Amino acid sequence: MTTRGTVAVLDVGCFSARLLGVRRGGSLLEPVLSHKTRLRLDRSLDASGRLHGEGIDAIVSAVAMASEIAVRSGIEDVFCLATSSIRDARNADEVVSRVKSATGRHLRFLSGADEARLSYRAARAWFGASAGPLSVLDIGGGTLELAAGHGMRADFARSLPLGAREATRAWRLDTDRPSEDAIEALRTHAVEEVREILGEDEQRLREFGTVGCSKVLRQLAVLAGRKHKGRGRVRELHREDVQRWIPRLAALPPSRRAELPGISRPRARQALAGAVVAEALLTVFGGPAVICPWSTTQGVLLSLMEDPAELERPAVRARAA
């Protein structure tokens, strides 16, 4: 993953494959390479959790393109990270095999807990030691990652299958008129699951600063329109703001949600479930959450820059850790 002093990550997720490269010893704020290929793997997952052929073809094409760009930039080795949309697919091994055969690149999986640790590391690097103890929340498509700690590395890291895409599917919130009962059932379930996984740490973590580290939370914060006093353009997400928006999102079909500030068209269908899970998190953690623009990708880059061996242990495929 390092060549000529440069570290590079290809993060293959549900909606994009993003290639990001930075110089060792440099700053993540100054990438030397950045490229994104759009994906829509949400349209390629069937009811059984398998990725269809067109989805696999799209992944292979995206990895091949990123590989070509990296090589032209003098970067031979790239850490190829596949997130939960591929990791948790029933035919994940087939996807890995196809990509390896077609591109020579090996997709790597990290457990949910490892992704949580990396999101925490990214948030800590962004806010610095002066921010004090942090609880980091990362709502992905398939899973929800939670991490917390005082220093550069998390001392608490957990994962739950409560990502926005997964929750949309499981609670049938992808209709034009999702039921109020389904929304309330998801909220109740999310609160219960988060409180159970936090256990005795819940009260301790409520005293930490809360950070939101995912596109789901960033888009909701743009929708809410609130900024942190004294932190310039940094946004905050408050529980009461999310509570006000949940019934409004539920009343709109996905096509109309995409017209709202911050809600992208690819993520519009899962915006409601994401908001419900976010509200549950802010209820448990006591919120509000300050939004961090860095997440797992930047955490991987930091590990490659500072401690590559941290990412060399055997990858773990897990739906929750």
Short mmCIF file of C-alpha atoms in Angstrom, two decimals:
data_model
loop_
_atom_site.label_atom_id
_atom_site.label_comp_id
_atom_site.label_asym_id
_atom_site.label_seq_id
_atom_site.Cartn_x
_atom_site.Cartn_y
_atom_site.Cartn_z
CA MET A 1 0.00 0.00 0.00
CA THR A 2 2.98 2.36 -0.08
CA THR A 3 5.06 3.36 -3.11
CA ARG A 4 7.50 6.26 -3.40
CA GLY A 5 6.38 7.72 -0.11
CA THR A 6 2.68 7.64 -1.01
CA VAL A 7 -0.10 5.68 0.68
CA ALA A 8 -3.35 4.96 -1.14
CA VAL A 9 -6.75 3.50 -0.28
CA LEU A 10 -9.56 2.42 -2.59
CA ASP A 11 -12.77 2.38 -0.56
CA VAL A 12 -15.42 0.35 -2.41
CA GLY A 13 -18.83 1.04 -0.92
CA CYS A 14 -22.45 0.87 -1.94
CA PHE A 15 -22.57 4.18 -3.82
CA SER A 16 -18.99 4.76 -4.90
CA ALA A 17 -15.45 3.47 -5.20
CA ARG A 18 -13.19 6.24 -3.96
CA LEU A 19 -9.44 6.27 -4.48
CA LEU A 20 -7.47 8.56 -2.18
CA GLY A 21 -3.71 8.93 -1.95
CA VAL A 22 -1.51 11.05 0.34
CA ARG A 23 2.22 11.40 0.85
CA ARG A 24 3.74 9.68 3.84
CA GLY A 25 4.49 12.38 6.34
CA GLY A 26 2.08 14.72 4.56
CA SER A 27 -1.42 15.82 5.45
CA LEU A 28 -4.75 14.17 4.69
CA LEU A 29 -5.94 17.67 3.87
CA GLU A 30 -3.62 17.67 0.86
CA PRO A 31 -4.23 14.44 -1.12
CA VAL A 32 -2.00 13.86 -4.13
CA LEU A 33 -4.57 11.60 -5.76
CA SER A 34 -8.36 11.57 -5.60
CA HIS A 35 -10.81 9.77 -7.89
CA LYS A 36 -14.37 8.56 -7.47
CA THR A 37 -16.44 6.12 -9.53
CA ARG A 38 -20.18 6.09 -8.90
CA LEU A 39 -21.80 2.77 -7.94
CA ARG A 40 -25.37 1.73 -7.13
CA LEU A 41 -24.91 -1.62 -5.44
CA ASP A 42 -28.18 -1.10 -3.58
CA ARG A 43 -29.91 -1.83 -6.89
CA SER A 44 -27.90 -5.02 -7.37
CA LEU A 45 -28.66 -6.77 -4.06
CA ASP A 46 -31.49 -9.28 -4.26
CA ALA A 47 -33.78 -10.31 -1.42
CA SER A 48 -31.43 -13.12 -0.39
CA GLY A 49 -28.49 -10.73 -0.02
CA ARG A 50 -26.63 -11.73 -3.19
CA LEU A 51 -25.07 -9.23 -5.57
CA HIS A 52 -26.31 -9.60 -9.15
CA GLY A 53 -23.98 -9.92 -12.09
CA GLU A 54 -24.31 -6.28 -13.15
CA GLY A 55 -23.32 -5.18 -9.66
CA ILE A 56 -20.24 -7.39 -9.71
CA ASP A 57 -19.36 -6.10 -13.17
CA ALA A 58 -19.62 -2.53 -11.87
CA ILE A 59 -17.29 -3.32 -8.97
CA VAL A 60 -14.74 -4.96 -11.28
CA SER A 61 -14.87 -1.97 -13.64
CA ALA A 62 -14.47 0.54 -10.78
CA VAL A 63 -11.49 -1.32 -9.29
CA ALA A 64 -9.87 -1.65 -12.73
CA MET A 65 -10.24 2.07 -13.41
CA ALA A 66 -8.87 3.04 -9.98
CA SER A 67 -5.97 0.62 -10.43
CA GLU A 68 -5.08 2.14 -13.79
CA ILE A 69 -5.18 5.67 -12.35
CA ALA A 70 -3.02 4.66 -9.38
CA VAL A 71 -0.41 2.98 -11.60
CA ARG A 72 -0.26 6.02 -13.91
CA SER A 73 0.42 8.09 -10.77
CA GLY A 74 3.30 5.81 -9.80
CA ILE A 75 1.42 3.95 -7.07
CA GLU A 76 1.58 0.19 -7.50
CA ASP A 77 0.15 -0.91 -4.16
CA VAL A 78 -3.32 0.17 -3.07
CA PHE A 79 -5.21 -0.95 0.02
CA CYS A 80 -8.56 -2.04 -1.46
CA LEU A 81 -11.22 -1.91 1.25
CA ALA A 82 -14.66 -3.39 0.58
CA THR A 83 -17.32 -2.19 3.01
CA SER A 84 -20.45 -3.95 4.25
CA SER A 85 -22.39 -3.87 0.97
CA ILE A 86 -19.83 -6.36 -0.38
CA ARG A 87 -18.55 -7.85 2.88
CA ASP A 88 -22.01 -8.99 3.96
CA ALA A 89 -23.22 -10.14 0.55
CA ARG A 90 -23.90 -13.87 0.40
CA ASN A 91 -21.63 -14.20 -2.63
CA ALA A 92 -18.81 -12.00 -1.29
CA ASP A 93 -16.22 -14.69 -2.11
CA GLU A 94 -17.35 -14.65 -5.74
CA VAL A 95 -16.94 -10.86 -5.86
CA VAL A 96 -13.43 -11.05 -4.40
CA SER A 97 -12.48 -13.79 -6.87
CA ARG A 98 -13.84 -11.87 -9.89
CA VAL A 99 -12.01 -8.70 -8.90
CA LYS A 100 -8.75 -10.55 -8.29
CA SER A 101 -8.98 -12.42 -11.60
CA ALA A 102 -9.84 -9.33 -13.64
CA THR A 103 -7.66 -6.67 -11.98
CA GLY A 104 -5.05 -8.42 -9.86
CA ARG A 105 -6.33 -6.45 -6.86
CA HIS A 106 -7.46 -8.14 -3.67
CA LEU A 107 -10.48 -6.68 -1.90
CA ARG A 108 -9.94 -6.59 1.84
CA PHE A 109 -12.63 -6.86 4.51
CA LEU A 110 -12.44 -5.36 7.98
CA SER A 111 -14.73 -6.37 10.79
CA GLY A 112 -17.33 -3.88 11.95
CA ALA A 113 -15.36 -3.29 15.14
CA ASP A 114 -12.20 -2.56 13.14
CA GLU A 115 -14.11 -0.08 10.99
CA ALA A 116 -15.35 1.55 14.21
CA ARG A 117 -11.77 1.87 15.49
CA LEU A 118 -10.65 3.44 12.22
CA SER A 119 -13.52 5.95 12.23
CA TYR A 120 -12.53 6.89 15.77
CA ARG A 121 -8.91 7.32 14.72
CA ALA A 122 -9.97 9.63 11.89
CA ALA A 123 -12.20 11.70 14.17
CA ARG A 124 -9.47 12.00 16.78
CA ALA A 125 -6.99 13.19 14.15
CA TRP A 126 -9.52 15.75 12.92
CA PHE A 127 -10.45 17.19 16.32
CA GLY A 128 -7.15 16.61 18.14
CA ALA A 129 -6.33 15.76 21.74
CA SER A 130 -7.80 19.01 23.03
CA ALA A 131 -11.30 17.76 22.18
CA GLY A 132 -11.17 15.44 25.20
CA PRO A 133 -12.82 12.00 25.30
CA LEU A 134 -14.93 11.22 22.21
CA SER A 135 -17.80 8.91 21.33
CA VAL A 136 -17.83 8.37 17.55
CA LEU A 137 -20.99 7.34 15.67
CA ASP A 138 -20.81 6.05 12.10
CA ILE A 139 -24.05 5.02 10.35
CA GLY A 140 -23.12 3.16 7.19
CA GLY A 141 -25.32 1.37 4.70
CA GLY A 142 -25.25 -2.09 6.24
CA THR A 143 -23.89 -1.52 9.71
CA LEU A 144 -23.65 1.00 12.51
CA GLU A 145 -20.24 1.50 14.10
CA LEU A 146 -19.66 2.91 17.59
CA ALA A 147 -16.30 3.72 19.14
CA ALA A 148 -15.00 5.78 22.03
CA GLY A 149 -11.81 6.68 23.82
CA HIS A 150 -9.55 9.30 25.37
CA GLY A 151 -6.40 8.96 23.25
CA MET A 152 -5.47 8.33 19.63
CA ARG A 153 -6.93 4.82 19.70
CA ALA A 154 -10.40 3.71 20.77
CA ASP A 155 -10.81 1.72 23.97
CA PHE A 156 -14.40 0.80 22.99
CA ALA A 157 -15.49 -0.38 19.52
CA ARG A 158 -18.69 -2.15 18.52
CA SER A 159 -20.80 -2.76 15.40
CA LEU A 160 -24.49 -3.47 14.83
CA PRO A 161 -26.48 -4.38 11.67
CA LEU A 162 -28.34 -1.05 11.84
CA GLY A 163 -27.03 0.73 8.75
CA ALA A 164 -29.46 2.91 6.82
CA ARG A 165 -29.78 0.53 3.85
CA GLU A 166 -30.20 -2.54 6.06
CA ALA A 167 -32.76 -0.83 8.30
CA THR A 168 -34.73 0.39 5.27
CA ARG A 169 -34.95 -3.18 3.99
CA ALA A 170 -35.63 -4.90 7.32
CA TRP A 171 -38.39 -2.47 8.42
CA ARG A 172 -39.85 -2.02 4.94
CA LEU A 173 -39.36 1.71 4.89
CA ASP A 174 -38.68 1.83 1.14
CA THR A 175 -42.32 2.40 0.21
CA ASP A 176 -43.81 5.78 -0.70
CA ARG A 177 -45.92 5.63 2.46
CA PRO A 178 -43.96 3.89 5.24
CA SER A 179 -46.13 3.09 8.24
CA GLU A 180 -45.80 4.96 11.52
CA ASP A 181 -45.75 1.60 13.32
CA ALA A 182 -42.72 0.45 11.31
CA ILE A 183 -40.89 3.71 12.03
CA GLU A 184 -41.59 3.43 15.75
CA ALA A 185 -40.61 -0.25 15.75
CA LEU A 186 -37.24 0.59 14.17
CA ARG A 187 -36.63 3.38 16.67
CA THR A 188 -37.48 1.15 19.63
CA HIS A 189 -35.28 -1.64 18.28
CA ALA A 190 -32.36 0.72 17.64
CA VAL A 191 -32.51 2.21 21.13
CA GLU A 192 -32.67 -1.25 22.70
CA GLU A 193 -29.83 -2.66 20.59
CA VAL A 194 -27.53 0.29 21.19
CA ARG A 195 -28.20 0.29 24.93
CA GLU A 196 -27.59 -3.45 25.10
CA ILE A 197 -24.27 -3.25 23.26
CA LEU A 198 -23.10 -0.30 25.37
CA GLY A 199 -24.06 -2.07 28.59
CA GLU A 200 -22.38 -0.60 31.64
CA ASP A 201 -20.44 1.84 29.44
CA GLU A 202 -23.57 3.81 28.49
CA GLN A 203 -23.43 6.37 31.28
CA ARG A 204 -19.65 6.80 30.92
CA LEU A 205 -19.90 7.43 27.18
CA ARG A 206 -22.71 9.97 27.63
CA GLU A 207 -20.13 12.19 29.31
CA PHE A 208 -17.88 12.14 26.22
CA GLY A 209 -18.12 14.55 23.31
CA THR A 210 -20.26 13.01 20.54
CA VAL A 211 -18.99 12.96 16.95
CA GLY A 212 -20.84 11.90 13.79
CA CYS A 213 -18.60 10.34 11.14
CA SER A 214 -20.70 9.22 8.16
CA LYS A 215 -22.44 10.57 5.08
CA VAL A 216 -25.81 9.67 6.63
CA LEU A 217 -25.14 11.96 9.58
CA ARG A 218 -23.49 14.65 7.46
CA GLN A 219 -26.49 14.82 5.13
CA LEU A 220 -28.91 15.00 8.04
CA ALA A 221 -26.85 17.83 9.54
CA VAL A 222 -27.04 19.78 6.26
CA LEU A 223 -30.79 19.14 6.20
CA ALA A 224 -31.15 20.42 9.77
CA GLY A 225 -29.03 23.46 8.92
CA ARG A 226 -27.44 24.00 12.31
CA LYS A 227 -23.77 24.97 12.74
CA HIS A 228 -21.55 24.68 15.80
CA LYS A 229 -21.06 27.99 17.58
CA GLY A 230 -17.41 28.95 17.62
CA ARG A 231 -16.31 26.21 15.20
CA GLY A 232 -16.73 28.02 11.91
CA ARG A 233 -18.44 25.85 9.32
CA VAL A 234 -18.55 22.70 11.44
CA ARG A 235 -22.09 21.35 11.63
CA GLU A 236 -23.97 19.85 14.54
CA LEU A 237 -26.86 17.39 14.57
CA HIS A 238 -29.36 17.76 17.39
CA ARG A 239 -31.92 15.18 18.44
CA GLU A 240 -34.82 17.65 18.28
CA ASP A 241 -33.93 18.57 14.70
CA VAL A 242 -33.95 14.93 13.61
CA GLN A 243 -37.23 14.36 15.43
CA ARG A 244 -38.83 17.19 13.46
CA TRP A 245 -37.56 15.86 10.15
CA ILE A 246 -38.55 12.19 10.55
CA PRO A 247 -42.30 12.73 9.85
CA ARG A 248 -41.44 15.10 6.99
CA LEU A 249 -39.16 12.51 5.38
CA ALA A 250 -41.81 9.82 5.89
CA ALA A 251 -44.42 11.98 4.12
CA LEU A 252 -42.27 12.34 1.00
CA PRO A 253 -41.54 9.67 -1.62
CA PRO A 254 -37.80 9.08 -2.16
CA SER A 255 -37.81 11.11 -5.38
CA ARG A 256 -39.02 14.17 -3.47
CA ARG A 257 -36.59 13.66 -0.59
CA ALA A 258 -33.75 14.16 -3.05
CA GLU A 259 -34.99 17.74 -3.53
CA LEU A 260 -34.25 18.54 0.12
CA PRO A 261 -30.99 20.24 1.18
CA GLY A 262 -28.22 17.71 1.79
CA ILE A 263 -30.10 14.59 0.67
CA SER A 264 -28.43 13.04 -2.37
CA ARG A 265 -30.52 11.14 -4.90
CA PRO A 266 -28.73 7.76 -4.37
CA ARG A 267 -29.29 7.97 -0.61
CA ALA A 268 -32.81 9.40 -0.66
CA ARG A 269 -34.51 6.02 -0.26
CA GLN A 270 -32.60 5.21 2.91
CA ALA A 271 -32.71 8.74 4.37
CA LEU A 272 -35.74 8.01 6.57
CA ALA A 273 -34.24 4.92 8.19
CA GLY A 274 -30.95 6.77 8.63
CA ALA A 275 -32.77 9.57 10.43
CA VAL A 276 -34.60 7.13 12.71
CA VAL A 277 -31.36 5.37 13.69
CA ALA A 278 -29.64 8.74 14.16
CA GLU A 279 -32.40 9.94 16.48
CA ALA A 280 -32.11 6.72 18.50
CA LEU A 281 -28.34 7.22 18.81
CA LEU A 282 -28.69 10.83 19.93
CA THR A 283 -31.27 9.69 22.49
CA VAL A 284 -28.89 7.13 23.98
CA PHE A 285 -25.71 9.22 23.80
CA GLY A 286 -27.38 12.43 24.86
CA GLY A 287 -26.17 14.34 21.76
CA PRO A 288 -25.78 16.62 19.97
CA ALA A 289 -23.20 15.22 17.54
CA VAL A 290 -20.53 17.41 16.00
CA ILE A 291 -20.03 16.33 12.38
CA CYS A 292 -16.58 15.15 11.25
CA PRO A 293 -15.77 15.04 7.50
CA TRP A 294 -13.36 12.12 7.99
CA SER A 295 -14.29 8.49 8.51
CA THR A 296 -13.00 4.96 7.85
CA THR A 297 -11.10 5.81 4.66
CA GLN A 298 -9.04 8.45 6.44
CA GLY A 299 -8.55 6.08 9.37
CA VAL A 300 -7.05 3.51 7.01
CA LEU A 301 -4.76 6.16 5.49
CA LEU A 302 -3.56 7.21 8.93
CA SER A 303 -2.81 3.58 9.79
CA LEU A 304 -0.88 3.11 6.55
CA MET A 305 1.11 6.27 7.23
CA GLU A 306 1.88 5.55 10.87
CA ASP A 307 1.51 1.83 11.57
CA PRO A 308 0.95 -0.36 8.46
CA ALA A 309 1.23 -3.58 10.47
CA GLU A 310 -2.05 -2.65 12.13
CA LEU A 311 -3.85 -3.50 8.88
CA GLU A 312 -1.87 -6.62 8.00
CA ARG A 313 -3.56 -9.06 10.34
CA PRO A 314 -6.02 -11.49 8.67
CA ALA A 315 -9.17 -9.73 7.61
CA VAL A 316 -12.36 -10.71 9.39
CA ARG A 317 -15.69 -10.93 7.65
CA ALA A 318 -18.42 -10.17 10.17
CA ARG A 319 -21.90 -8.69 10.12
CA ALA A 320 -21.42 -7.41 13.65
CA ALA A 321 -18.56 -7.51 16.13
#
